[in-house]
Amino acid sequence: MDTVSRKGELRLMLIFSAAVLLMPVWLSPFGAAYPDLLQKFAIFGIFAVGFNILFGLTGYLSFGHAVFLGVGSYAAVWSFKLFTMNVIPAVIFGVIFSGIFAALIGFVSLRRSGIYFSILTLAFAQMSYNLAYSVLTPITNGETGLQLRLHDLRMIDALFIEAGEGLPLTNLFGIKMSGYPGFYFCAVLLIIGFYLALRVKNSPFGLALKAIKSNQTRMGYTGFNSRPYMLSAFMISGMYAGLAGALLAVTDPLAGAERMQWTASGEVVLMTILGGAGTLIGPLLGAGLIKYFENIFSSYDDSLLHQAFSYLPDAMNDVVVGMISPFVGDGWHLTLGALFMVIIIFLPGGIVGGITHLWQRLVKKNQEPTEMEGKQQ
Amino acid sequence: MTTVLNVSGVNKRFGGLQALDNVNLKVEEGQTLAIIGPNGAGKSTLLNVCIGRITPDTGSVEFHGEILTGKHPYEINQAGVARVFQTPEIFTELNLLENVMIPALSKRDGTYHFNIIARMKEEKQIQAEALHFLEDFGLEEQRFSDAGSLSRGDKRRLELAMCLVQHPKLLLLDEPTAGMSRLDTNSTIELLKKIKERGMTKIIIEHDMQVVFSLADKIVVLAQGAIIAEGTPDEVKNNPKVQEAYLGDEHA
């Protein structure tokens, strides 16, 4: 396994931080360097990195992680409504509340493993989603979603700041959290989150998680109690999801139940597998790729397609547009599905797995041409 | 001599099968006890009762005066009982060094230790200890390859190393040489003899009589869940009941 030394960690963190902070620069040729999308990259990156701590290291596949995303969002918006528009308390509340939810859901779900664990988490997620829509309307504001109001309490803000005209904006001690400042706030948290995930992966705790994935029976007879290890991993990844949810509310202060729906839970699974489960960078790549394609493909509609293929004769144009249009706009999930299948079939280790494999083959070919048939993996 | 393990009146039924029938067994400190018997005699079931994988219907297992019955496997391991399985239970996706470092960590840190400050790369002591045991088994060259890629014999040796790195007070071995070549079997016997010299108490299930007679101080013969004979190797060898039930098969 590829554990890294202190020096290696530092180098990796420097490169990673530079890459994240310079995203507005190197993503502009791809047409992706605008704040809204960059914020999404960072936020869903955090979500995926956290999810990977559970799924990638321990192999437990949760199908209900969007619950924690939703809880984080609700907690953050309530923090805006009750206390202050400053984002720090909102983020802290988001993490704490999602941690509590993760402890409860994890405690019950982790009594089972494999598919039963996945089903239990899915059941919890759907329960929470339905509760948010119905019984919990006083807290979640049901279908409308939780929004800021002009006469919200904002107890702390009321003490220090004169209420201005209109709805106040989320801020970090006065810096508005929309646009690029919002992105950099998320980016810094992503870097911190990534560092923590790196520490987990290279620590004795992380090794125990990997061992649970490999052989839980042996873990027991080796003197480890896997239950608290699993619960810790579940809570940590739930808290990452809560942080991501809170940041969604930071950049756009509203929270709705649809954030908890199973499609949202499924999306983070896709991101992780697409990029490469168990790798550090993989889930981030997956998150970026999915959010990028979602943005590009879903923005196309028939008229734009007709324009794009206007150089073709009319009859051809109609045929081509007819063929492509199911894959764009609302139908972009079809594209995602196809992409996902291609990756699963041809690159079982995800994008990072594929690249690593290719790299190893290249290096091996150059160095030791005789030992090619030595190892099979 | 102190009694390390005291199995008293253990019964276990699986449906219509009496897997263990009033088994009483004592293992003294430093002793190597061999359990032999035909297939299906209840040998593995007895070991499973000892490590908490199976709860007996009646009876109890005492380890250094502490009742093990009803405890979790991880508690029993922490008390000082380690086990080698019939089919090696190792961490196939991890490399050999990590495989041996994990039990060393559990020995040091206990059943649960949330430590994300330390780096495995800097756990020099644990690493050195693990490496030492890999060297004992001639596996140090392969320390960075996945355990899953080992041959069956090497997997067994790795599992043995994983048990020994914990310095257990009692080592349970379920057919440690099954599937090994004659050469590997001999080197394993040498290794087990070395462990014996260090005074480690062992229970060993084995079909290979060469292994049994070269290691055991005491032999217990199980048939249909009950102990039909016990004694020194010579006593057992000359016991007519044993020859009928077990050794007889081989000489026939």
XYZ file of C-alpha atoms in Angstrom:
629
model
C 0.000 0.000 0.000
C 1.064 3.488 -0.733
C 1.503 5.145 2.612
C 3.496 8.322 2.460
C 6.234 9.709 4.680
C 6.140 13.136 6.302
C 8.126 14.672 3.452
C 5.933 13.066 0.841
C 2.864 14.379 2.619
C 4.219 17.895 2.611
C 5.043 17.752 -1.073
C 1.629 16.339 -1.905
C -0.104 19.037 0.154
C 1.861 21.819 -1.524
C 0.997 20.582 -4.996
C -2.592 19.974 -3.999
C -3.046 23.399 -2.400
C -1.542 25.121 -5.423
C -3.775 23.147 -7.770
C -6.906 23.976 -5.784
C -6.168 27.650 -5.236
C -5.176 28.141 -8.876
C -8.305 26.462 -10.196
C -9.672 29.785 -11.506
C -6.563 29.965 -13.722
C -6.075 26.473 -15.077
C -9.756 25.721 -15.460
C -10.477 28.756 -17.615
C -9.477 27.050 -20.909
C -12.154 24.459 -20.120
C -14.745 27.168 -19.660
C -15.179 26.147 -16.052
C -13.561 29.070 -14.274
C -16.558 30.851 -12.932
C -17.250 31.081 -9.189
C -20.519 29.127 -9.069
C -19.031 26.068 -10.656
C -15.726 26.368 -8.786
C -17.638 26.474 -5.501
C -19.440 23.289 -6.529
C -16.106 21.611 -7.357
C -14.754 22.398 -3.915
C -17.951 21.521 -2.026
C -18.609 18.233 -3.755
C -14.897 17.509 -3.554
C -15.194 17.696 0.236
C -18.279 15.462 0.126
C -16.487 12.858 -1.997
C -13.234 12.945 -0.009
C -15.215 12.297 3.161
C -17.321 9.582 1.580
C -14.140 7.882 0.452
C -12.923 7.593 4.047
C -15.843 5.270 4.675
C -16.240 3.546 1.327
C -12.692 3.609 0.030
C -10.953 2.530 3.210
C -13.449 0.204 4.900
C -15.411 -0.961 1.868
C -18.751 -0.196 3.550
C -20.969 1.325 0.854
C -23.379 3.851 2.323
C -26.332 4.734 0.131
C -27.594 7.423 2.434
C -24.847 9.959 2.792
C -26.986 12.755 1.387
C -28.787 12.816 4.757
C -25.732 14.401 6.260
C -25.483 16.841 3.387
C -29.067 17.889 4.109
C -28.564 18.057 7.866
C -25.493 20.238 7.346
C -27.475 22.608 5.135
C -30.421 22.887 7.534
C -28.122 23.424 10.499
C -26.247 26.152 8.630
C -29.393 27.985 7.535
C -30.772 27.842 11.082
C -27.523 29.281 12.305
C -27.991 32.146 9.842
C -31.573 32.644 10.953
C -31.078 32.387 14.696
C -27.596 33.660 15.401
C -25.553 35.391 12.766
C -24.880 35.632 9.070
C -21.241 34.880 9.796
C -20.367 31.560 8.147
C -18.046 30.192 10.837
C -20.780 29.199 13.319
C -22.874 27.872 10.426
C -20.084 25.571 9.337
C -19.448 24.418 12.890
C -23.132 23.685 13.505
C -23.354 21.823 10.207
C -20.462 19.573 11.155
C -21.682 18.961 14.712
C -25.265 18.118 13.787
C -24.296 15.852 10.923
C -21.862 14.154 13.304
C -24.706 13.478 15.755
C -26.913 12.113 12.963
C -24.050 9.974 11.691
C -23.512 8.562 15.168
C -27.185 7.560 15.436
C -27.562 6.170 11.919
C -24.155 4.505 12.044
C -24.871 2.875 15.384
C -27.874 1.076 13.929
C -26.680 0.473 10.355
C -23.265 -0.876 11.292
C -24.861 -3.878 12.969
C -24.943 -5.326 9.488
C -22.382 -5.374 6.700
C -22.384 -5.681 2.931
C -25.632 -5.138 1.057
C -27.663 -5.057 4.291
C -25.649 -2.114 5.519
C -26.244 -0.295 2.224
C -29.988 -0.976 2.408
C -30.182 0.235 6.009
C -28.449 3.506 5.169
C -30.695 3.946 2.148
C -33.752 3.348 4.337
C -32.583 5.919 6.850
C -31.946 8.421 4.085
C -35.416 7.991 2.613
C -36.973 8.217 6.067
C -35.148 11.461 6.747
C -36.131 12.799 3.354
C -39.799 12.051 3.962
C -39.679 13.404 7.485
C -38.158 16.614 6.209
C -41.071 16.928 3.795
C -43.844 16.109 6.260
C -43.595 15.911 10.032
C -40.579 18.128 10.408
C -42.024 21.013 8.406
C -41.663 23.421 11.353
C -37.904 22.844 11.168
C -37.421 22.244 7.458
C -40.216 24.363 6.010
C -41.325 21.362 3.959
C -41.597 21.693 0.213
C -40.688 25.343 0.055
C -37.386 24.713 1.726
C -35.761 26.653 4.512
C -35.028 30.250 3.539
C -33.844 33.433 5.126
C -36.483 35.981 6.136
C -36.210 39.677 6.675
C -37.294 39.461 10.318
C -35.289 36.422 11.356
C -33.900 36.675 14.873
C -30.143 36.835 14.120
C -29.476 37.323 17.812
C -25.732 37.867 17.582
C -25.878 40.104 14.533
C -28.602 42.184 16.226
C -26.167 43.029 18.994
C -23.382 44.318 16.785
C -24.711 45.303 13.398
C -27.380 47.733 12.363
C -29.912 45.819 10.246
C -29.668 47.037 6.679
C -32.196 47.137 3.881
C -33.220 43.780 2.388
C -31.931 40.317 3.201
C -28.456 40.254 4.753
C -25.743 38.261 2.987
C -23.647 35.426 4.348
C -20.222 36.708 5.255
C -16.923 35.891 6.891
C -16.413 38.822 9.264
C -17.691 41.182 6.631
C -16.329 39.460 3.504
C -19.286 38.433 1.364
C -19.419 34.706 0.692
C -20.603 34.803 -2.869
C -18.452 34.702 -5.976
C -14.706 34.222 -5.643
C -14.419 34.844 -1.877
C -16.987 32.075 -1.422
C -14.916 29.790 -3.606
C -11.717 30.500 -1.697
C -13.459 29.844 1.604
C -14.610 26.458 0.312
C -11.196 25.810 -1.223
C -9.392 26.374 2.070
C -11.769 23.982 3.817
C -11.237 21.473 1.019
C -7.473 21.682 1.547
C -7.890 21.162 5.299
C -10.304 18.303 4.667
C -7.942 16.709 2.187
C -5.082 16.949 4.668
C -7.144 15.256 7.372
C -8.117 12.487 4.949
C -4.441 12.043 4.119
C -3.598 11.805 7.814
C -6.350 9.252 8.345
C -5.142 7.181 5.428
C -1.520 7.053 6.570
C -2.204 6.542 10.276
C -2.565 3.398 12.371
C -6.299 4.156 12.447
C -6.404 4.149 8.642
C -4.469 0.903 8.490
C -7.040 -0.649 10.827
C -9.816 0.517 8.477
C -8.041 -1.003 5.488
C -7.615 -4.219 7.446
C -11.355 -4.286 8.190
C -12.018 -4.022 4.465
C -9.580 -6.826 3.762
C -10.603 -9.365 6.418
C -12.946 -8.489 9.238
C -12.806 -11.997 10.712
C -9.055 -11.804 11.172
C -9.452 -8.352 12.728
C -11.524 -9.875 15.528
C -9.071 -12.671 16.218
C -6.263 -10.124 16.130
C -7.692 -8.287 19.104
C -9.432 -5.394 17.363
C -13.021 -4.455 18.012
C -14.080 -3.355 14.527
C -17.373 -1.780 15.620
C -15.966 1.462 17.097
C -13.520 1.723 14.188
C -16.395 1.530 11.736
C -18.499 3.965 13.721
C -15.639 6.480 13.822
C -15.126 6.188 10.082
C -18.861 6.569 9.507
C -19.032 9.661 11.715
C -15.995 11.260 10.114
C -17.380 10.807 6.632
C -20.794 12.030 7.830
C -19.168 15.161 9.192
C -17.429 15.805 5.866
C -20.852 15.534 4.228
C -22.256 17.912 6.820
C -19.469 20.378 6.082
C -20.258 20.151 2.380
C -23.941 20.714 3.120
C -23.164 23.723 5.281
C -21.003 25.169 2.511
C -23.847 24.742 0.025
C -25.865 26.921 2.372
C -22.978 29.346 2.811
C -22.741 30.006 -0.904
C -26.507 29.990 -1.372
C -28.416 30.301 1.914
C -31.314 27.921 1.497
C -31.879 24.281 2.300
C -34.381 21.885 0.807
C -35.324 18.286 1.421
C -34.368 17.260 -2.116
C -30.765 17.573 -0.994
C -31.364 14.384 1.014
C -32.928 12.384 -1.790
C -31.410 9.073 -2.788
C -30.227 10.494 -6.105
C -27.932 12.807 -4.167
C -26.631 9.842 -2.158
C -26.087 7.928 -5.363
C -24.220 10.826 -6.930
C -21.430 10.749 -4.363
C -21.098 6.990 -4.861
C -20.712 7.632 -8.599
C -18.128 10.342 -7.978
C -16.033 8.080 -5.762
C -16.140 5.054 -8.035
C -15.659 7.112 -11.187
C -12.507 8.739 -9.831
C -11.202 5.655 -8.045
C -12.386 4.467 -4.636
C -9.698 4.192 -1.985
C -7.402 6.689 -3.696
C -7.027 10.191 -2.316
C -7.333 12.189 -5.510
C -9.834 9.929 -7.259
C -13.020 11.047 -5.502
C -12.048 14.676 -6.138
C -11.566 14.026 -9.843
C -14.860 12.190 -9.929
C -16.657 15.032 -8.194
C -15.113 17.606 -10.520
C -15.852 15.603 -13.619
C -19.482 14.965 -12.745
C -20.156 18.565 -11.766
C -18.381 19.790 -14.900
C -20.316 17.530 -17.238
C -23.541 18.297 -15.433
C -22.900 21.952 -16.106
C -21.843 21.584 -19.723
C -24.298 18.949 -20.885
C -27.330 20.158 -19.009
C -26.930 23.662 -20.438
C -27.478 22.420 -24.006
C -30.961 22.264 -25.439
C -32.335 21.515 -28.905
C -32.007 25.052 -30.233
C -28.380 25.281 -29.120
C -27.710 21.923 -30.744
C -29.310 23.070 -33.983
C -27.032 26.058 -33.896
C -23.963 23.961 -33.189
C -24.633 21.720 -36.158
C -25.891 24.476 -38.443
C -23.120 23.748 -40.923
C -24.846 20.476 -41.785
C -27.647 20.290 -44.346
C -31.071 20.640 -42.736
C -32.079 16.983 -42.998
C -28.750 15.799 -41.525
C -28.956 18.476 -38.875
C -32.319 17.163 -37.673
C -31.069 13.593 -37.558
C -27.893 14.456 -35.651
C -29.710 16.687 -33.187
C -32.372 14.011 -32.730
C -29.677 11.525 -31.862
C -27.802 13.735 -29.456
C -30.623 15.568 -27.737
C -31.600 12.710 -25.374
C -28.103 12.947 -23.927
C -28.087 16.647 -23.096
C -30.220 19.056 -21.135
C -32.400 17.194 -18.669
C -31.208 13.969 -20.217
C -27.594 14.480 -19.271
C -27.958 11.715 -16.697
C -28.035 9.370 -19.664
C -24.566 10.587 -20.593
C -23.455 10.139 -16.997
C -24.847 6.608 -16.944
C -23.052 5.697 -20.158
C -19.798 7.223 -18.908
C -20.149 5.354 -15.638
C -20.651 2.041 -17.412
C -17.619 2.603 -19.612
C -15.463 3.357 -16.562
C -16.725 0.387 -14.539
C -16.203 -2.047 -17.411
C -12.875 -0.818 -18.747
C -11.326 0.850 -15.697
C -12.499 -1.007 -12.590
C -10.125 1.070 -10.450
C -11.662 4.316 -11.687
C -9.746 7.061 -13.448
C -6.890 7.073 -10.942
C -6.720 3.280 -11.000
C -6.449 3.378 -14.784
C -3.724 6.005 -14.766
C -1.743 4.158 -12.085
C -2.014 0.942 -14.041
C -0.823 2.625 -17.225
C 2.025 4.336 -15.365
C 3.195 1.111 -13.768
C 3.218 -0.626 -17.111
C 5.229 2.167 -18.699
C 7.748 2.280 -15.861
C 8.088 -1.482 -15.751
C 8.578 -1.697 -19.497
C 11.418 0.781 -19.316
C 13.162 -0.618 -16.257
C 12.776 -4.347 -16.078
C 11.511 -5.831 -19.288
C 12.159 -9.355 -17.972
C 9.943 -9.125 -14.902
C 6.796 -8.279 -16.817
C 4.931 -11.471 -16.032
C 5.919 -11.407 -12.348
C 2.872 -9.941 -10.675
C -0.658 -10.162 -11.855
C -2.441 -7.315 -10.137
C 3.083 -26.021 36.998
C 0.228 -23.648 36.414
C -2.747 -24.540 34.315
C -3.043 -22.210 31.330
C -6.225 -23.516 29.800
C -8.935 -25.445 31.546
C -11.794 -26.749 29.433
C -14.431 -28.323 31.629
C -17.569 -30.200 30.675
C -17.984 -28.613 27.253
C -20.925 -29.816 25.177
C -21.923 -28.531 21.778
C -24.713 -29.774 19.543
C -25.256 -28.796 15.916
C -28.758 -30.030 15.158
C -28.593 -33.793 15.462
C -24.820 -33.896 15.677
C -23.068 -34.001 19.036
C -19.968 -32.062 17.983
C -18.441 -31.973 21.440
C -19.404 -34.470 24.103
C -18.437 -33.535 27.659
C -14.878 -32.510 26.844
C -12.520 -31.930 29.760
C -9.042 -30.722 29.018
C -6.155 -29.119 30.848
C -3.125 -27.503 29.303
C -0.139 -26.743 31.519
C 2.237 -23.862 31.016
C 4.890 -24.506 28.390
C 3.166 -27.629 27.207
C 2.464 -28.519 23.598
C -0.804 -30.377 23.379
C -1.722 -32.122 20.173
C -5.321 -32.928 19.345
C -5.726 -35.708 16.846
C -8.696 -37.590 15.567
C -10.501 -38.469 12.362
C -12.206 -35.814 10.249
C -15.362 -34.534 11.864
C -14.197 -35.542 15.338
C -14.754 -32.018 16.697
C -11.154 -30.830 16.786
C -11.759 -27.489 15.075
C -14.996 -26.997 16.987
C -13.025 -27.339 20.218
C -10.598 -24.622 19.104
C -13.522 -22.456 18.014
C -15.001 -22.763 21.492
C -11.657 -21.703 22.969
C -11.430 -18.490 20.895
C -15.055 -17.486 21.260
C -16.155 -18.199 17.714
C -18.629 -20.759 19.044
C -20.408 -20.613 22.395
C -20.726 -24.041 24.004
C -24.146 -25.299 25.104
C -22.794 -26.192 28.519
C -19.412 -26.110 30.188
C -16.767 -23.430 30.314
C -13.291 -22.484 29.184
C -10.942 -20.935 31.702
C -7.719 -19.210 30.735
C -5.320 -18.432 33.580
C -8.303 -18.560 35.898
C -10.343 -16.169 33.758
C -13.574 -17.459 32.201
C -13.429 -17.032 28.415
C -16.848 -18.464 27.597
C -19.177 -15.750 26.299
C -16.420 -13.253 25.625
C -15.822 -11.614 22.255
C -13.012 -12.994 20.100
C -11.125 -9.692 20.383
C -11.256 -9.834 24.183
C -9.973 -13.391 24.133
C -7.142 -12.368 21.831
C -6.272 -9.427 24.068
C -6.150 -11.859 27.003
C -3.320 -13.612 25.154
C -4.807 -16.306 22.923
C -3.815 -16.290 19.246
C -4.958 -18.664 16.570
C -3.824 -19.960 13.198
C -6.768 -21.094 11.088
C -7.180 -24.094 8.875
C -7.525 -21.841 5.846
C -5.229 -18.868 6.449
C -7.051 -15.737 7.581
C -4.775 -12.943 6.428
C -5.230 -9.460 4.973
C -4.887 -10.386 1.319
C -5.022 -6.812 -0.047
C -2.312 -5.510 2.285
C 1.385 -6.181 2.050
C 3.202 -8.625 4.298
C 4.722 -5.970 6.499
C 1.326 -4.407 7.161
C -0.133 -7.836 7.822
C 2.285 -8.347 10.689
C 2.188 -4.725 11.867
C -1.577 -4.871 12.482
C -1.441 -7.535 15.218
C 1.554 -5.749 16.715
C -0.539 -2.565 16.859
C -3.416 -4.347 18.544
C -1.012 -5.737 21.121
C 0.287 -2.237 21.826
C -2.857 -0.119 21.494
C -5.676 -2.427 22.598
C -9.059 -3.137 21.053
C -9.692 0.413 19.881
C -7.354 3.350 19.552
C -8.246 6.422 17.542
C -4.857 7.579 16.380
C -4.623 9.716 13.268
C -1.660 11.732 14.517
C 0.943 9.002 14.044
C 2.122 7.869 10.638
C 2.612 4.203 9.897
C 5.869 5.136 8.147
C 7.162 6.446 11.463
C 6.083 3.529 13.646
C 9.677 2.328 13.563
C 9.404 0.014 16.536
C 6.316 -1.758 15.257
C 7.946 -1.997 11.839
C 11.148 -3.460 13.216
C 9.232 -5.990 15.256
C 7.143 -7.041 12.260
C 10.221 -7.303 10.085
C 11.953 -9.432 12.695
C 9.152 -11.986 12.571
C 9.029 -11.921 8.769
C 12.751 -12.711 8.782
C 12.152 -15.633 11.124
C 9.893 -17.094 8.474
C 12.060 -16.172 5.509
C 9.424 -13.784 4.170
C 11.315 -10.494 4.473
C 12.140 -10.297 0.768
C 8.457 -10.204 -0.122
C 7.510 -7.722 2.565
C 6.112 -5.173 0.106
C 4.061 -7.579 -1.990
C 0.385 -8.235 -1.355
C -0.282 -11.114 0.985
C -2.827 -12.450 -1.487
C -0.068 -13.244 -3.965
C 1.690 -15.704 -1.634
C 1.671 -19.465 -2.065
C -0.531 -21.430 0.307
C 2.369 -22.543 2.440
C 3.688 -18.985 2.708
C 0.245 -17.715 3.671
C 0.268 -20.136 6.609
C 3.714 -18.981 7.646
C 2.599 -15.381 7.408
C -0.406 -16.125 9.604
C 1.866 -17.811 12.111
C 4.108 -14.727 12.111
C 1.029 -12.549 12.677
C 0.172 -14.625 15.750
C 3.697 -14.753 17.137
C 4.306 -11.013 16.874
C 1.731 -10.649 19.646
C 3.765 -12.904 21.969
C 0.643 -14.843 22.917
C 0.442 -16.852 26.111
C -1.411 -19.566 24.285
C -1.116 -20.352 20.593
C -3.747 -22.442 18.843
C -2.689 -24.030 15.583
C -5.202 -25.657 13.275
C -3.241 -27.898 10.917
C -0.290 -25.540 10.550
C 1.446 -27.648 7.933
C -1.486 -28.659 5.735
C -0.769 -27.845 2.119
C 2.947 -27.358 2.703
C 5.701 -29.156 0.885
C 7.850 -31.588 2.882
C 10.612 -28.996 2.964
C 8.310 -26.270 4.285
C 6.823 -28.686 6.792
C 10.263 -29.465 8.163
C 11.204 -25.834 8.490
C 7.870 -25.139 10.202
C 8.527 -27.967 12.649
C 11.944 -26.449 13.401
C 10.282 -23.108 13.948
C 7.635 -24.509 16.251
C 10.350 -26.297 18.204
C 12.138 -22.993 18.612
C 8.934 -21.424 19.908
C 8.559 -24.327 22.288
C 12.009 -23.680 23.698
C 10.886 -20.160 24.524
C 8.198 -21.748 26.684
C 5.106 -20.823 24.712
C 2.057 -22.961 25.417
C 0.468 -24.446 22.315
C -2.474 -26.514 21.220
C -2.011 -28.038 17.820
C -4.400 -29.919 15.575
C -2.521 -31.971 13.044
C -3.004 -34.938 10.766
C 0.678 -35.329 9.980
C 1.932 -37.792 12.606
C 5.527 -36.786 12.016
C 4.659 -33.289 13.146
C 2.615 -34.527 16.088
C 5.228 -36.888 17.452
C 8.098 -34.482 17.030
C 6.331 -31.627 18.852
C 3.740 -32.848 21.298
C 4.258 -33.382 25.018
C 0.755 -34.659 25.389
C -1.754 -35.990 22.901
C -5.516 -35.966 23.140
C -7.509 -38.175 20.808
C -10.988 -37.032 19.861
C -13.567 -39.205 18.161
C -17.170 -38.202 17.600
C -16.774 -35.249 19.902
C -15.492 -37.195 22.905
C -11.990 -37.692 24.235
C -11.209 -41.385 23.865
C -7.617 -41.285 24.989
C -4.989 -38.929 26.312
C -1.406 -39.210 27.432
C 2.171 -38.931 26.302
C 2.901 -39.699 22.650
C 4.108 -43.184 23.538
C 1.062 -43.970 25.621
C -1.241 -42.869 22.853
C 0.682 -44.724 20.180
C 0.248 -47.982 22.057
C -3.380 -47.456 23.023
C -5.468 -50.061 21.175
C -8.561 -47.822 21.133
C -6.623 -45.128 19.328
C -5.173 -47.482 16.792
C -8.666 -48.621 16.006
C -10.203 -45.181 15.743
C -7.524 -43.229 14.038
C -4.070 -44.565 13.501
C -5.584 -47.825 12.338
C -6.969 -46.103 9.264
C -3.509 -45.191 8.132
C -1.936 -48.555 8.795
C -4.742 -50.503 7.194
